[in-house]
Short mmCIF file of C-alpha atoms in Angstrom, two decimals:
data_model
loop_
_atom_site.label_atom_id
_atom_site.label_comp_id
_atom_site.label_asym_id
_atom_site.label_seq_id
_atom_site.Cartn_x
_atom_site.Cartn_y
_atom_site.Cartn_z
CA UNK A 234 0.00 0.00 0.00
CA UNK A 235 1.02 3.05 -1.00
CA UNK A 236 0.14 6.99 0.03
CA UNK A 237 0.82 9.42 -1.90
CA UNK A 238 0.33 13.95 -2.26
CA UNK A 239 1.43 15.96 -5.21
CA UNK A 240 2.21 19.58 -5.91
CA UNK A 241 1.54 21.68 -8.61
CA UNK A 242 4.12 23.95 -10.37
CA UNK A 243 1.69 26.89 -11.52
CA UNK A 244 -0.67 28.66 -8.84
CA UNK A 245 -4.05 28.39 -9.35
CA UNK A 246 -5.62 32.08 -9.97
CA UNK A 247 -8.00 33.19 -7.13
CA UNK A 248 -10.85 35.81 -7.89
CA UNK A 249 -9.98 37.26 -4.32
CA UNK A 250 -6.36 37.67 -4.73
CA UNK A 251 -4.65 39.48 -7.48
CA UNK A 252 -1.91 37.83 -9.00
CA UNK A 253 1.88 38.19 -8.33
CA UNK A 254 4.34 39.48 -11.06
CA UNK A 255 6.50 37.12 -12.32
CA UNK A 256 4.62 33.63 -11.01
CA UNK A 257 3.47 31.89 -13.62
CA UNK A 258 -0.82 30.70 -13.58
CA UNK A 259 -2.91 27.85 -14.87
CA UNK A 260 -6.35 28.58 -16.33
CA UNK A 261 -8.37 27.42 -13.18
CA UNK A 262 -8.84 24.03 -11.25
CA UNK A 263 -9.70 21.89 -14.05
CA UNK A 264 -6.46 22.72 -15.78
CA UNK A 265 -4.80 19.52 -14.96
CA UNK A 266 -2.13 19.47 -17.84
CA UNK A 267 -0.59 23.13 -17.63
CA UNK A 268 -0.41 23.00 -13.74
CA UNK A 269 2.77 20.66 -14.00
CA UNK A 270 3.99 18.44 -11.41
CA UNK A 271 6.93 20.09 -9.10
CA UNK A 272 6.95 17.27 -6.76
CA UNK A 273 4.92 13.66 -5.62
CA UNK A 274 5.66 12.36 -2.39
CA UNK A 275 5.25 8.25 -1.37
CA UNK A 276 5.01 6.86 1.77
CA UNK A 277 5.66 3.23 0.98
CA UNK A 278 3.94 0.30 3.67
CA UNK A 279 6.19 -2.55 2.84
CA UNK A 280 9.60 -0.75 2.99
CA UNK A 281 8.62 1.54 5.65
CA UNK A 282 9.91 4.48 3.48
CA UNK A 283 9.19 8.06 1.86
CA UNK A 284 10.51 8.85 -0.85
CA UNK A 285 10.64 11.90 -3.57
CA UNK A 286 9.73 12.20 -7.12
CA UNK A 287 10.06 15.01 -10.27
CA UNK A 288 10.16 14.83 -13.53
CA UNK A 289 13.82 13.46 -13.15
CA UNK A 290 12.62 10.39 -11.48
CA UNK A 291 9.08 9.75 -12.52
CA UNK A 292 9.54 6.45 -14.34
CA UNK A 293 10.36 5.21 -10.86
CA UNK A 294 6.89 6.82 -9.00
CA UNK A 295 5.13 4.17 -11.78
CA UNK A 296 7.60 1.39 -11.01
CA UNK A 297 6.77 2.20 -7.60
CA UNK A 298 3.31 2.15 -8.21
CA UNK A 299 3.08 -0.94 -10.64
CA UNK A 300 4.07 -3.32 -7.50
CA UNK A 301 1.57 -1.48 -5.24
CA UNK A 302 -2.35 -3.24 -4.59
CA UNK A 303 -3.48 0.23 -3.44
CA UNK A 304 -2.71 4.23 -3.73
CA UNK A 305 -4.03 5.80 -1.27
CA UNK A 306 -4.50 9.80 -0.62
CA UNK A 307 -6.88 12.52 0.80
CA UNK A 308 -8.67 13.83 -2.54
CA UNK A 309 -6.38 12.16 -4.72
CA UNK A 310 -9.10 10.35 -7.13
CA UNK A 311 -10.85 14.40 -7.36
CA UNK A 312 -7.33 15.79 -8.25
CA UNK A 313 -4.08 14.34 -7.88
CA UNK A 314 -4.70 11.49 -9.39
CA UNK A 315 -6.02 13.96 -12.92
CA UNK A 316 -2.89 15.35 -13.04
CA UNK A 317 -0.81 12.58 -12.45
CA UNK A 318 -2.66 11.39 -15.89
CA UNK A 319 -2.44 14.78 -17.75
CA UNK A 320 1.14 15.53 -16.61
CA UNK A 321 2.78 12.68 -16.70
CA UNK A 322 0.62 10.70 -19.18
CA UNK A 323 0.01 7.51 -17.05
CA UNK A 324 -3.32 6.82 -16.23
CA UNK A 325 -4.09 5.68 -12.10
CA UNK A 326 -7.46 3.12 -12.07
CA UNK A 327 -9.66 4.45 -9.57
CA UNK A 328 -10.15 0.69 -8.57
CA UNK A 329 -6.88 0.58 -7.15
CA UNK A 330 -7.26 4.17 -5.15
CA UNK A 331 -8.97 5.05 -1.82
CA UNK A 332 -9.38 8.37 -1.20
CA UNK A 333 -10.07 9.80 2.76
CA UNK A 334 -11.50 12.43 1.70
CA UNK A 335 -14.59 10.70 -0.80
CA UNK A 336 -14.65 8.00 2.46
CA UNK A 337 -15.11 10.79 4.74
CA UNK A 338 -17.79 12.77 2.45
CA UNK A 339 -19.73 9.08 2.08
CA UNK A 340 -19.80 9.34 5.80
CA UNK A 341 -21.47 12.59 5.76
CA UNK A 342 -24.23 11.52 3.75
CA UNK A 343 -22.87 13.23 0.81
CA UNK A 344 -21.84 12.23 -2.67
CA UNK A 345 -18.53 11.72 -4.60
CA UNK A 346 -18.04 15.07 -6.65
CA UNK A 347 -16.93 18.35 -4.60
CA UNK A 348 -19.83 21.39 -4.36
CA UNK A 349 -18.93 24.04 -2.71
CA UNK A 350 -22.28 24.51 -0.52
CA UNK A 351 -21.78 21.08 1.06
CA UNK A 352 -18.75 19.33 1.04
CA UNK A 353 -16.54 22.05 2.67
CA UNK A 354 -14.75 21.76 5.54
CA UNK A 355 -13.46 18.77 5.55
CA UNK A 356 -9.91 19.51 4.29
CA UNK A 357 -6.74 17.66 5.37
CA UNK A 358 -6.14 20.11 7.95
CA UNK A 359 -9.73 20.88 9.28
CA UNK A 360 -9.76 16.88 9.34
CA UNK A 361 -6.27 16.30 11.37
CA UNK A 362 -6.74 19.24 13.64
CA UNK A 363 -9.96 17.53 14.79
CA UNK A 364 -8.30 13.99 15.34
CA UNK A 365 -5.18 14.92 16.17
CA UNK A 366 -4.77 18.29 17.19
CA UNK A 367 -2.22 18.81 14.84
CA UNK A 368 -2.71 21.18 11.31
CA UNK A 369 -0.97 21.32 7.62
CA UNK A 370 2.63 22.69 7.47
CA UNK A 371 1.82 25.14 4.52
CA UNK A 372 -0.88 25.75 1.95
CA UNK A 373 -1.54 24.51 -1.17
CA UNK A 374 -1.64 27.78 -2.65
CA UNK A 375 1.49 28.48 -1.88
CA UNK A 376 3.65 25.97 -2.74
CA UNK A 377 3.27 26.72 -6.62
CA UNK A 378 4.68 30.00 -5.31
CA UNK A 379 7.59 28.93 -4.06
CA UNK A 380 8.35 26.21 -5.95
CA UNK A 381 8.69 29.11 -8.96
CA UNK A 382 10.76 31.29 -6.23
CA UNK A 383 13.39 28.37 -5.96
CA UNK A 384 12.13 27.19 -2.39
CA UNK A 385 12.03 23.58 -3.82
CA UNK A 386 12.95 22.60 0.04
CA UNK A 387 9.86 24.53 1.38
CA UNK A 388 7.61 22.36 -0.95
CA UNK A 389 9.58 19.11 -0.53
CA UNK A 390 8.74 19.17 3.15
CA UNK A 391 4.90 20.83 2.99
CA UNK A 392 4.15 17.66 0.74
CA UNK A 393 5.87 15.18 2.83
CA UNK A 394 4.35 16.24 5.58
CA UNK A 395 1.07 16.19 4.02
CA UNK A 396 1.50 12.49 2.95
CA UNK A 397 2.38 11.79 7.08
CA UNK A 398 -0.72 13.24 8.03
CA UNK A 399 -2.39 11.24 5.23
CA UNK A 400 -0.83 7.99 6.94
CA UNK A 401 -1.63 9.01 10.10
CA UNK A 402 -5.70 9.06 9.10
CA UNK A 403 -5.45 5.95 7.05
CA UNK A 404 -3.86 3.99 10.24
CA UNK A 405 -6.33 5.44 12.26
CA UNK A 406 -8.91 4.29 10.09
CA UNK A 407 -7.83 0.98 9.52
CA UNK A 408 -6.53 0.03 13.45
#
């Protein structure tokens, strides 16, 4: 089993913030293929391990995958898992993803596809704070920022640390 978070290399445009000069935009959330892929972080069951991937290295994130029953994540089937398939041109089955966050809006009575008037507020952080009293390192909005500002450390450990509080709701859930 496998858990996985990804971040984007282009910030998403807001209507409530203006943009920055010299940071480079998608066309919206359902721009999968121009958002780019700066970084996907794995934390990997059987070897106990997290581990790093790019562009560079990407070959070995599907090698990775290919010997993994199932990818786990928190929203990865209603994004990551999109661009993962328009960035780097390998499609992830559904059947072989759970997703925390669809698990946790089935819970709620509510259905698969994000709407703003229900399904908010139930984040990664919103959800951790709640169970473990601990929150996010960053913001996703962000870390397009500075992965274009050359802070490639900054969204290195933001993601990592995102895919550790993934693994901590996913043992929680399944202990």
């Amino acid at each position: 089993m496998l858990i996985y978070d990804l971040e984007i290399k282009k910030a998403i445009p807001s209507k409530n913030t203006p943009r920055l000069e010299g940071i480079d935009y998608c066309n919206g959330w359902k721009d999968y293929k121009d958002m780019g892929i700066s970084v996907a972080c794995v934390y990997d069951y059987s070897s106990d391990r997290y581990r790093v991937f790019t562009d560079s290295n990407k070959d070995e994130f599907f090698c990775l995958l290919d010997g993994s029953d199932v990818l786990v994540g928190f929203n990865n089937i209603g994004f990551d898992n999109k661009v993962v398939n328009a960035c780097w041109g390998k499609s992830l089955e559904e059947v072989r993803c759970y997703d925390i966050l669809r698990e946790i809006w089935a819970g709620a009575g509510l259905g698969p596809d994000f709407n703003r008037d229900t399904h908010s507020g139930y984040g990664l952080d919103d959800v951790c704070l709640i169970n473990f009293g601990l929150r996010k390192s960053g913001n996703c909005a962000i870390a397009p920022i500075d992965w274009q500002r050359g802070r490639y450390g900054n969204v290195i450990d933001y993601c990592l640390n995102d895919v550790r509080l993934t693994k901590l709701l996913l043992d929680k859930i399944i202990s």
